[in-house]
Short mmCIF file of C-alpha atoms and ligand atoms in Angstrom, two decimals:
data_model
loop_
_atom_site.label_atom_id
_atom_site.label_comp_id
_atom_site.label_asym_id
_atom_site.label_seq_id
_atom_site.Cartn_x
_atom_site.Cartn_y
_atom_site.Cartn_z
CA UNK A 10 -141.06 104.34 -140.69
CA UNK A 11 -142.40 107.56 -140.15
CA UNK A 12 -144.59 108.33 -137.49
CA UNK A 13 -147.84 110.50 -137.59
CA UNK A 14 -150.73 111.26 -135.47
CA UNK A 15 -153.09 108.74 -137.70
CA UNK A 16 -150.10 106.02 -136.81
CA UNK A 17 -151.46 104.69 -133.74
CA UNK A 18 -148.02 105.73 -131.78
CA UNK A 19 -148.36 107.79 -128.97
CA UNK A 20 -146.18 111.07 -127.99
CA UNK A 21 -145.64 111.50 -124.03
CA UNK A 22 -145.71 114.84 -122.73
CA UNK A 23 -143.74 115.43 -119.84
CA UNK A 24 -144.88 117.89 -117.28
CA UNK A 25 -148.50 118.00 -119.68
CA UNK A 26 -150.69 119.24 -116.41
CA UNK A 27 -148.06 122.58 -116.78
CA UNK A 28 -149.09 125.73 -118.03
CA UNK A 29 -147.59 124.90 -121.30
CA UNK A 30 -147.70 121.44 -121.23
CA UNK A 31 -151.59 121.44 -120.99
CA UNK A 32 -151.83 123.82 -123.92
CA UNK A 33 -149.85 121.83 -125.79
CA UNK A 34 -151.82 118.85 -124.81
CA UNK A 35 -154.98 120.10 -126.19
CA UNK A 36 -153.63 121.08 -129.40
CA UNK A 37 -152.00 117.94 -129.64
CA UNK A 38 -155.51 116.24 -128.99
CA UNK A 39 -157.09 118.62 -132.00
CA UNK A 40 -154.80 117.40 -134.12
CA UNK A 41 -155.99 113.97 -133.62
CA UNK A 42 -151.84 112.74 -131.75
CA UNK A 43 -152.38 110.20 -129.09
CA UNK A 44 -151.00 111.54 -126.29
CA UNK A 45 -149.92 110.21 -122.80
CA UNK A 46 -148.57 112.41 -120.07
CA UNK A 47 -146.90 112.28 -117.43
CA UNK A 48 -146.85 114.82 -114.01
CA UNK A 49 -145.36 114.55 -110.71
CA UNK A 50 -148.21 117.34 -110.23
CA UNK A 51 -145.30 119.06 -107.77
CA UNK A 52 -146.56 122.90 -109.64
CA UNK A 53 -149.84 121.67 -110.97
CA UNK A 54 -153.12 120.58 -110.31
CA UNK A 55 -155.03 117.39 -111.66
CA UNK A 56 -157.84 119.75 -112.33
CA UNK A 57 -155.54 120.85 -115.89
CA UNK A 58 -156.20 117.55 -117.16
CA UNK A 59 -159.46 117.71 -116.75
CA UNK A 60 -159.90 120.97 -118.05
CA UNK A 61 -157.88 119.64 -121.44
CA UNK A 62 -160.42 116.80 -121.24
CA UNK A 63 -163.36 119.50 -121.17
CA UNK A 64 -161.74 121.22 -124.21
CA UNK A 65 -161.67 118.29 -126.41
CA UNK A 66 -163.98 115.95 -125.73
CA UNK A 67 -161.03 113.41 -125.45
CA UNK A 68 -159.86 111.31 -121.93
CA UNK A 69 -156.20 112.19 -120.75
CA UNK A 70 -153.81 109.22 -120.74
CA UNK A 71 -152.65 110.44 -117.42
CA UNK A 72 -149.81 108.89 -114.56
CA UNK A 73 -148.34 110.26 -111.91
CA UNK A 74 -144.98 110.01 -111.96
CA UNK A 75 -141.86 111.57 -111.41
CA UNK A 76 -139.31 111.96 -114.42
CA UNK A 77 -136.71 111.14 -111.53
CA UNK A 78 -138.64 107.89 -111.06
CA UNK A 79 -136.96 105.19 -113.85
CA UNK A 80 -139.14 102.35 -112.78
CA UNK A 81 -142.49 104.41 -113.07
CA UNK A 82 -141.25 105.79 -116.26
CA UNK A 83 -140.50 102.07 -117.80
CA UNK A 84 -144.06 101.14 -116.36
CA UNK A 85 -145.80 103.87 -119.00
CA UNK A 86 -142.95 103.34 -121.77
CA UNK A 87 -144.28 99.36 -121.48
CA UNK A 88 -147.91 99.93 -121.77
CA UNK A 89 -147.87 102.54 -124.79
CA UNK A 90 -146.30 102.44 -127.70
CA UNK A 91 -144.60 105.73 -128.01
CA UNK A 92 -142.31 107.51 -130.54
CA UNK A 93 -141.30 110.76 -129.56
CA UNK A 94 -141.71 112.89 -126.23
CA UNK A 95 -142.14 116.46 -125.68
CA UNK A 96 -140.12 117.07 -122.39
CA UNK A 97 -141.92 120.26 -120.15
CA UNK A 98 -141.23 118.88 -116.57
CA UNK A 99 -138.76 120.71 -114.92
CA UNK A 100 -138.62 123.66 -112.04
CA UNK A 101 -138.41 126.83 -113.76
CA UNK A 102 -138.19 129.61 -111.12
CA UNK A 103 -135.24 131.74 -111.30
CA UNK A 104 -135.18 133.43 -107.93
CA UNK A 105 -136.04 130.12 -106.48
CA UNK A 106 -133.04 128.35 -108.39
CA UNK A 107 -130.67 130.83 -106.60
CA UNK A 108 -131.70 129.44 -103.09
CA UNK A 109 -131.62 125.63 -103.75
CA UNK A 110 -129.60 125.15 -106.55
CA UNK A 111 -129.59 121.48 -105.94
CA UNK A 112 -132.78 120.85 -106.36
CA UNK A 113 -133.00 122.45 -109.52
CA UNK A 114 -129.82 120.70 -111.14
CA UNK A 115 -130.86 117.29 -109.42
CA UNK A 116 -134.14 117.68 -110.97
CA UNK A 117 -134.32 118.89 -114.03
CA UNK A 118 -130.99 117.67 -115.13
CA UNK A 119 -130.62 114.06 -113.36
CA UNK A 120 -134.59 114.14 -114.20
CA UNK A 121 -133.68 114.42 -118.10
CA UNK A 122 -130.94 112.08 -117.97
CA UNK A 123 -133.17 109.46 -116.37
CA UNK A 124 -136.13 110.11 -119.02
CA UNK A 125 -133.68 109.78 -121.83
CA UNK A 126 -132.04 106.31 -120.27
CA UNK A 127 -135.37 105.12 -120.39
CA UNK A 128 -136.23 106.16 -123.73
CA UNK A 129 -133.31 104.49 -124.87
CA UNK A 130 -134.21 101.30 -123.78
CA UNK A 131 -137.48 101.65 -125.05
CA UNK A 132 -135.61 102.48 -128.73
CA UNK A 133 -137.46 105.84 -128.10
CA UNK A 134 -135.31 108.64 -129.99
CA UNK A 135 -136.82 111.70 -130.39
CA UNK A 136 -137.53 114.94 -128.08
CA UNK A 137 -138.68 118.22 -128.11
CA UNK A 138 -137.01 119.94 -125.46
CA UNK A 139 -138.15 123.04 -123.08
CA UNK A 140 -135.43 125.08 -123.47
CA UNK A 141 -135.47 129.15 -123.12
CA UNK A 142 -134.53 132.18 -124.03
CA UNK A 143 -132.60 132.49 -120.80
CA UNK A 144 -130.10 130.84 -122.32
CA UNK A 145 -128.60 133.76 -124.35
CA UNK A 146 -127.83 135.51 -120.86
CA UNK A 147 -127.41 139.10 -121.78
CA UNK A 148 -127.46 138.82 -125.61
CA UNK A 149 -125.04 141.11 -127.83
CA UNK A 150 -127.47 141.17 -131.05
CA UNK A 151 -131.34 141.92 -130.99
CA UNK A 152 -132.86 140.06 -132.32
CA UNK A 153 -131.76 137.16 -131.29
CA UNK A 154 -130.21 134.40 -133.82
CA UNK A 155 -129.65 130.91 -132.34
CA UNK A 156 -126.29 131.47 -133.55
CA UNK A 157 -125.76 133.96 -131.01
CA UNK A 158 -123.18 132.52 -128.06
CA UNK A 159 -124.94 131.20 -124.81
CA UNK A 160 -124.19 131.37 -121.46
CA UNK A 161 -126.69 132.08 -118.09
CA UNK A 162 -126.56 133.79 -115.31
CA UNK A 163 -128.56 131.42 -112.52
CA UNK A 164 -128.92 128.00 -111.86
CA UNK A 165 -131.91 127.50 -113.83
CA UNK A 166 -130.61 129.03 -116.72
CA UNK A 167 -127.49 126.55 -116.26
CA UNK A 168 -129.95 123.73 -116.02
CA UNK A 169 -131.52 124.42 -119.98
CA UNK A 170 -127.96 125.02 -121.10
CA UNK A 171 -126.79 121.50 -119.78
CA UNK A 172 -129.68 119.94 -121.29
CA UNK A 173 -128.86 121.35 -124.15
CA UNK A 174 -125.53 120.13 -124.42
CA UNK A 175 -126.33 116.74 -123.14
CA UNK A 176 -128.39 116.50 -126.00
CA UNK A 177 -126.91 117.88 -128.63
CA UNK A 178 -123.81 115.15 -127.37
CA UNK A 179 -126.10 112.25 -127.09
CA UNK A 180 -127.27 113.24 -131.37
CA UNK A 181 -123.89 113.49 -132.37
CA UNK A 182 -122.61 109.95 -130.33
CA UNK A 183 -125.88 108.42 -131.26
CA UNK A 184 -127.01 109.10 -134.77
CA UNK A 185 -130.64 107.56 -134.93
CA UNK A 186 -131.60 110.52 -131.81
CA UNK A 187 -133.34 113.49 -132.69
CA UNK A 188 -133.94 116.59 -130.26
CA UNK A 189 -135.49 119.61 -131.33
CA UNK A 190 -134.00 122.53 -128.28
CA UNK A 191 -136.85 125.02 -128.13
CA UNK A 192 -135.98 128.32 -126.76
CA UNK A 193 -139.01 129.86 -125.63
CA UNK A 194 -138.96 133.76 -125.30
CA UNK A 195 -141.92 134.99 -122.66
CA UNK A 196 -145.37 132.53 -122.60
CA UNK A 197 -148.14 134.29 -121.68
CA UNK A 198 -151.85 134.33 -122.09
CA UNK A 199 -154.63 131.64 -121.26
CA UNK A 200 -156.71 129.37 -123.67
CA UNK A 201 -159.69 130.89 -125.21
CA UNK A 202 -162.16 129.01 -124.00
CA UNK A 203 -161.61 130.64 -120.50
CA UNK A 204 -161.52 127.80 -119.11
CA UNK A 205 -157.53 126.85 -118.52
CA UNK A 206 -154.38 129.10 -118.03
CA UNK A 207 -151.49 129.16 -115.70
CA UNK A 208 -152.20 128.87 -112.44
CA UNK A 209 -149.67 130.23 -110.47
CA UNK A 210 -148.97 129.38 -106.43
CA UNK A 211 -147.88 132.22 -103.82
CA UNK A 212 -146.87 135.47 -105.25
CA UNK A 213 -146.21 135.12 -108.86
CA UNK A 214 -142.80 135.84 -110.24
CA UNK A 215 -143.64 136.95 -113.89
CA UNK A 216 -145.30 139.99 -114.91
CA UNK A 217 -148.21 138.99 -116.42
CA UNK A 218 -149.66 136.73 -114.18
CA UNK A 219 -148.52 139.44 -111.79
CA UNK A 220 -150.61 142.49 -113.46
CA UNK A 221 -153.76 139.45 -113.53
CA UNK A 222 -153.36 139.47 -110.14
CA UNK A 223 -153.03 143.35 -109.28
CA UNK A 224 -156.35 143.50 -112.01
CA UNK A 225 -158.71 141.31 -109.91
CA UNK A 226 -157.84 143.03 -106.42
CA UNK A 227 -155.15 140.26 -105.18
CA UNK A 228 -152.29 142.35 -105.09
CA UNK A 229 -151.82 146.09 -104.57
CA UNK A 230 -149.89 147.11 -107.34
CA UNK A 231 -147.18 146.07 -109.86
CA UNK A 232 -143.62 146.89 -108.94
CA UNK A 233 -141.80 147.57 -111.71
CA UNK A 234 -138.41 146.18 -111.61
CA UNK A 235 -136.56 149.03 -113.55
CA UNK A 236 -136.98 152.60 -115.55
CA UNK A 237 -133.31 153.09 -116.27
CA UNK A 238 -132.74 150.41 -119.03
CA UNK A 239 -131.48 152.19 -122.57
CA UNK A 240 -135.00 151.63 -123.82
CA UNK A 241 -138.04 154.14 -125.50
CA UNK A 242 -139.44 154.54 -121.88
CA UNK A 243 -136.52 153.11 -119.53
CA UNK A 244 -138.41 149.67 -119.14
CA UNK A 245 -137.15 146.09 -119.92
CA UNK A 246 -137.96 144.56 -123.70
CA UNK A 247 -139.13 141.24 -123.62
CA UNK A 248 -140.67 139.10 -126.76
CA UNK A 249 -144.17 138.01 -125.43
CA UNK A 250 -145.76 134.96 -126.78
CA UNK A 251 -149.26 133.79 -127.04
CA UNK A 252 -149.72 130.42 -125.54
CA UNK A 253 -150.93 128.82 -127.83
CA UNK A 254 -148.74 130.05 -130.47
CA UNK A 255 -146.25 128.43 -128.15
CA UNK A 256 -147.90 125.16 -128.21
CA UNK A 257 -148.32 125.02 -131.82
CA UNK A 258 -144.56 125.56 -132.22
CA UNK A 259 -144.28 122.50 -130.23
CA UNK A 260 -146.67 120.71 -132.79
CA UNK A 261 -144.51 121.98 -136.09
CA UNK A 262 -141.26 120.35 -134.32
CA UNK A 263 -142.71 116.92 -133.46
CA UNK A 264 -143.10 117.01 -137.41
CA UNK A 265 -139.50 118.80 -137.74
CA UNK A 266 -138.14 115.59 -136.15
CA UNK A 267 -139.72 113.26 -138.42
CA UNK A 268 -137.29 114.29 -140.72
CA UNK A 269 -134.03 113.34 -138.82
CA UNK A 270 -132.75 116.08 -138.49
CA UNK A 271 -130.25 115.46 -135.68
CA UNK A 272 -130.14 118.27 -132.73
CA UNK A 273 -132.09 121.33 -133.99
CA UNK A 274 -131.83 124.56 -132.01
CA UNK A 275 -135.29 127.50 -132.32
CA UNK A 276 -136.74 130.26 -131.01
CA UNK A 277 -139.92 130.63 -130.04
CA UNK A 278 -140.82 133.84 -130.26
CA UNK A 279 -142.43 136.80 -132.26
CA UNK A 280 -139.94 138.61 -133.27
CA UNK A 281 -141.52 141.72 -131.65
CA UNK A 282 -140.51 143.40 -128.81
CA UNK A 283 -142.20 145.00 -125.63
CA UNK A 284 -141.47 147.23 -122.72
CA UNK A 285 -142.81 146.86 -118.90
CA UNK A 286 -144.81 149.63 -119.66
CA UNK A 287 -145.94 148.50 -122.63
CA UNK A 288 -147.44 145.50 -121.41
CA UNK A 289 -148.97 147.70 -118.56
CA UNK A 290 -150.86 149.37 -120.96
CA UNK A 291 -152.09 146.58 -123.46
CA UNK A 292 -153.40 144.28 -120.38
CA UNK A 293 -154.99 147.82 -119.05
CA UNK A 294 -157.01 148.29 -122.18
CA UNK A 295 -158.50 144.76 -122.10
CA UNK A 296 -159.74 145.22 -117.90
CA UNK A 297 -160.96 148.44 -119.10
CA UNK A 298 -159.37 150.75 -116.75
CA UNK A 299 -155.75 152.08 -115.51
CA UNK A 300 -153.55 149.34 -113.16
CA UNK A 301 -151.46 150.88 -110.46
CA UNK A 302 -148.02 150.34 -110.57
CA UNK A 303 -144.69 151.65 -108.85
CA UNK A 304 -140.94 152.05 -110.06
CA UNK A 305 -138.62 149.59 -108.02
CA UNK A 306 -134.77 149.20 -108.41
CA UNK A 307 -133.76 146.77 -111.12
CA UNK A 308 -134.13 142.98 -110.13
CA UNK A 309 -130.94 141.22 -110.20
CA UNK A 310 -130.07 139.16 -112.95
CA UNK A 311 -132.27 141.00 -115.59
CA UNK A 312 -131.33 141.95 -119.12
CA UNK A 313 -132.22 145.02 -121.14
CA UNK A 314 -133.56 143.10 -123.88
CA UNK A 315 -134.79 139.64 -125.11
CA UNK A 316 -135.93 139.65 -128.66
CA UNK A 317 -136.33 136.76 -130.90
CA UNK A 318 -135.33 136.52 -134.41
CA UNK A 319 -137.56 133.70 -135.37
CA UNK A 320 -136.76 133.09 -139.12
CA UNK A 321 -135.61 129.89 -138.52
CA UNK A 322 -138.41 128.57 -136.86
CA UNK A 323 -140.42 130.11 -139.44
CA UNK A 324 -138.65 128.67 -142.06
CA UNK A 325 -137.72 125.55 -141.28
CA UNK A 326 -140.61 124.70 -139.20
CA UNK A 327 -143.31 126.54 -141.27
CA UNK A 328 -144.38 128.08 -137.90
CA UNK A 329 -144.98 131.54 -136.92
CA UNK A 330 -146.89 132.79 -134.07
CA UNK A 331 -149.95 134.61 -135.22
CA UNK A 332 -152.04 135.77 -132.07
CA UNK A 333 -151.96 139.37 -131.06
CA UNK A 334 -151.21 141.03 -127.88
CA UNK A 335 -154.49 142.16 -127.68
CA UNK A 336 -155.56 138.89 -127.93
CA UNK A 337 -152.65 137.85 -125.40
CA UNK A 338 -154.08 140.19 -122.44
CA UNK A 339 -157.51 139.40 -123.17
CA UNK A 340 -157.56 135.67 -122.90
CA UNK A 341 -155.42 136.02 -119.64
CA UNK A 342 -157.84 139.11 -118.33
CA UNK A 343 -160.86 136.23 -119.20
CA UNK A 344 -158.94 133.20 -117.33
CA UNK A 345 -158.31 135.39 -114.45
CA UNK A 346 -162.00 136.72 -113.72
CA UNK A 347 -163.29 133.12 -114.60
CA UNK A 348 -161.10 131.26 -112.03
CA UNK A 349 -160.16 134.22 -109.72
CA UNK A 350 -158.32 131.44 -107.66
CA UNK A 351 -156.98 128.95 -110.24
CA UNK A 352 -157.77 125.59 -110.00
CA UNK A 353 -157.90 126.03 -106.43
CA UNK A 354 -160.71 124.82 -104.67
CA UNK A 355 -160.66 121.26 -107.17
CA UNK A 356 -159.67 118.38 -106.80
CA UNK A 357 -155.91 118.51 -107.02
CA UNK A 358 -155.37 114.87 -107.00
CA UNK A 359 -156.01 112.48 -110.25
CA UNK A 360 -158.36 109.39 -109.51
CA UNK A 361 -156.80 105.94 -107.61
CA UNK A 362 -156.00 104.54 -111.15
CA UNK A 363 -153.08 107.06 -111.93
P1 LIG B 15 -145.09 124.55 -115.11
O1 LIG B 15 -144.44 124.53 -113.77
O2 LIG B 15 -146.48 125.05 -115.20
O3 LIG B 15 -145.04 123.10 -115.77
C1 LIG B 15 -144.01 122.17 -115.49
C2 LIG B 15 -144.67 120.88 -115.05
O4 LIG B 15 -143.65 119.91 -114.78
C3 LIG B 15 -145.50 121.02 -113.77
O5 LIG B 15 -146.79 120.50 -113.99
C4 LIG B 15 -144.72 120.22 -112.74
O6 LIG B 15 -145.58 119.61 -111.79
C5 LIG B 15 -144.00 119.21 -113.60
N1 LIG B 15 -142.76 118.68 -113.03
C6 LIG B 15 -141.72 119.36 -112.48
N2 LIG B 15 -140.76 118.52 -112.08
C7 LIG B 15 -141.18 117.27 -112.39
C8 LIG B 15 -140.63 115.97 -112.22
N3 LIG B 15 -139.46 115.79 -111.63
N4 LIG B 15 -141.35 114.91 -112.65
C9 LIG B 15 -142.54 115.07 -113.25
N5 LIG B 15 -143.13 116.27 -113.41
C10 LIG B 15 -142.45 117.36 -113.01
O7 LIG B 15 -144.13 125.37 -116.10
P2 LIG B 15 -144.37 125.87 -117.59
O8 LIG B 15 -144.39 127.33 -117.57
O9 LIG B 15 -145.46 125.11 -118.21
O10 LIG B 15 -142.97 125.43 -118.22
C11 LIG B 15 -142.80 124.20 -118.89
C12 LIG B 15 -141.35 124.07 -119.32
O11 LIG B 15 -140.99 125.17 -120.13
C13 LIG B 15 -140.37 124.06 -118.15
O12 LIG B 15 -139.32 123.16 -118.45
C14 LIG B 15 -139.86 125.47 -118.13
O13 LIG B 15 -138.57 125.56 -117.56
C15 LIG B 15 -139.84 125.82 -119.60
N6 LIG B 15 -139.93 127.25 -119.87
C16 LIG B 15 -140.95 127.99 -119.34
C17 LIG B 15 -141.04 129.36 -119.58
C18 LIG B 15 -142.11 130.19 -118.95
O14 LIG B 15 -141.94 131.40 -118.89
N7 LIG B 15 -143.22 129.64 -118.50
C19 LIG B 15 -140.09 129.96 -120.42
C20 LIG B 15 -139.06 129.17 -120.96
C21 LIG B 15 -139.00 127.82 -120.68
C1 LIG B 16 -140.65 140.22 -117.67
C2 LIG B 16 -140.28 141.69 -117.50
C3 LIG B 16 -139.11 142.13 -115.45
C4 LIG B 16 -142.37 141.04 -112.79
C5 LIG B 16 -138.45 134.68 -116.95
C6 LIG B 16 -137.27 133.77 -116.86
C7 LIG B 16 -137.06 133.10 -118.19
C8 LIG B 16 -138.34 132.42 -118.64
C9 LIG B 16 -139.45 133.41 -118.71
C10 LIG B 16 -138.65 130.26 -117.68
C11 LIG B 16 -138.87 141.87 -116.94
C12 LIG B 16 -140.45 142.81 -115.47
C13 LIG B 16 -141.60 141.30 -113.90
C14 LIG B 16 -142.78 142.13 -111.99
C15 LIG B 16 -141.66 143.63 -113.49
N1 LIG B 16 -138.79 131.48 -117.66
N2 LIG B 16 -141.25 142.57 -114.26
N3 LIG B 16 -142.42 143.39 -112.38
O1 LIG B 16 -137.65 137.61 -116.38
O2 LIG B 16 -138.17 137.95 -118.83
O3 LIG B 16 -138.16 135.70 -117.90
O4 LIG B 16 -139.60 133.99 -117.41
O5 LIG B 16 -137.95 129.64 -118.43
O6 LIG B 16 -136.04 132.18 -118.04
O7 LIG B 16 -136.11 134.52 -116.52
O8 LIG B 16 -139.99 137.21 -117.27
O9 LIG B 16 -142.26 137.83 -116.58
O10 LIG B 16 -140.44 137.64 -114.83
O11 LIG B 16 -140.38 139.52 -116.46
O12 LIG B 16 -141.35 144.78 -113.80
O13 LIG B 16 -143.44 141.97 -110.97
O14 LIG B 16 -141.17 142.25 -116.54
O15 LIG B 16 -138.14 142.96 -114.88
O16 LIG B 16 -138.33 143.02 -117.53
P1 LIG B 16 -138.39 137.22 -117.57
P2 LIG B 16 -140.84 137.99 -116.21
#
């Protein structure tokens, strides 16, 4: 039978107290989906789920567990009746990745490989996986098709393309499983109530929540890695996505795999691309002044450009992300002076009962 958010089935969200997870979470909740999630909390804070709970009025199904941790997974698959899971949990940092590359593999891919051995038993068969853009490495055509060839440069990158794979093998062995692979270009921006965004720990790797943090007074200035590239101003392109545009993507899929469609590869993404400098100046204009920045050397393992086509996704999902740029910066600029320090400073811990 098909399953809908009036059903009374539940959809667990792995890695839900994330920044995209608890975006997605909220939307989810708007749209009236039961939801249960489940965080180890390792790069979050319980504080997200309250915030999502301040947002819509709705209580957080909420354990914490780690994806690694069969038992604890069986103990939520027993006690809700779930049909379909939208997988976020994994480590995503790139430089990190290069250091401990076991970590990264044993988690995210022996992490996925447990989740999916329990779904199985549970006769659980459909997923919405975290993939990225990474994926394409250093991509020959711009903008990107899904049909372009894949292949990454780092261990994290490795990690989504494995995933991939394993699930796009366990659809074809295994007819009744369904996995939409969602390739994310670059999330960015906060919620617009102000009152949730990603809440970075230590210095933070990507650019926006970088410039955020140059804009309050946290860091000096932005380095920025690169004027060289063949682009209008020598700066790296990237394909920056609102948030929540994200989220709803996630949203259009869930419904995508209602209608067995076997393993389903999409971008995320606008379809519009932006330089460094670019995004220097649009998060500028909504602080209201200039940001200092320097020119660095290239960081290793960048590409010139990473540009979604999105058709597909627009198409066959009847999704397109809609929020502007300006939009983008300002949400993020708002999130930032609201909660100067993140969630830090609440409670990071969820109560006894989780
Ligand atoms: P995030 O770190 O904010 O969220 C991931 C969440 O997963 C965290 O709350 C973390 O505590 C949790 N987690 C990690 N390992 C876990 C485990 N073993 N068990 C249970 N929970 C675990 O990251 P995000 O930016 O929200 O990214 C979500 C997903 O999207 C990740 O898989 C990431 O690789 C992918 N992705 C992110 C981006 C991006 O730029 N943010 C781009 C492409 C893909
Ligand atoms: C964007 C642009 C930098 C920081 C990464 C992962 C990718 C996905 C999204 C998780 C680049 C430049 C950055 C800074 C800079 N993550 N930059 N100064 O590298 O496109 O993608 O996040 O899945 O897999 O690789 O994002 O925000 O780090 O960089 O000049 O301090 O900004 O060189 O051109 P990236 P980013």
């Amino acid at each position: 039978a098909m399953a809908t958010n009036s059903s009374g089935k539940f959809v667990l969200v792995t890695g839900g107290a994330g920044y995209i997870g608890s975006h997605t979470v909220v939307e989810l909740l708007n749209k009236d989906y039961n939801v249960v999630v489940v965080d180890n909390l390792y790069n979050s804070s319980y504080e997200a789920i309250r915030r999502i709970e301040k947002i819509s009025g709705k209580k957080v199904h909420f354990f914490q567990c780690d994806i690694l941790d069969g038992p604890g997974l069986r103990k939520v698959f027993s006690q809700f009746d779930i049909y379909s899971v939208i997988h976020f949990a994994g480590l995503k940092a790139v430089g990190e990745s290069t250091q401990i590359p076991l970590d990264y593999y044993h988690n995210n891919i022996t992490g996925t490989i447990t989740l999916l051995q329990v779904m199985k038993e549970f006769n659980v068969k459909n997923i919405v996986f975290s993939s990225s853009a990474t994926v394409y490495g250093d991509p020959p055509i711009i903008p990107i098709p899904e049909t372009c060839p894949t292949g990454s440069t780092n261990p994290y990158g490795r990690t989504k393309l494995f995933i991939e794979h394993i699930l796009r093998d366990l659809c074809v062995a295994e007819k009744d499983w369904n996995a939409a692979l969602l390739r994310y270009f670059n999330p960015a921006g906060a919620h617009p109530s102000g009152i949730m965004g990603e809440n970075p720990t230590g210095i933070p790797n990507n650019l926006m929540p970088y410039l955020a943090q140059v804009a309050i007074g946290k860091r000096e200035e932005l380095s920025v890695f690169g004027n060289d590239y063949k682009t209008k101003d020598g700066t790296a392109i990237r394909d920056y996505i609102h948030v929540v545009d994200l989220s709803l993507g996630h949203l259009a899929a869930l419904e995508k795999l209602n209608t067995k469609p076997g393993c389903v590869e999409y971008n995320l993404g606008t379809g519009h691309g932006s330089t460094v400098l670019e995004m220097v100046a649009a998060f500028s204009k909504a602080v209201g002044r200039d940001l200092p920045y320097k020119i660095c050397p290239r960081r290793a393992g960048d590409v010139t450009n990473l540009t979604a086509d999105p058709r597909k996704a627009n198409t066959e999902l009847n999704w397109k992300a809609e929020i502007s740029l300006e939009e983008m910066c300002q949400s993020l600029w708002t999130w930032q002076t609201n909660n100067p320090e993140g969630f830090e400073g609440c409670d990071p811990n969820p109560p006894a009962e989780c």
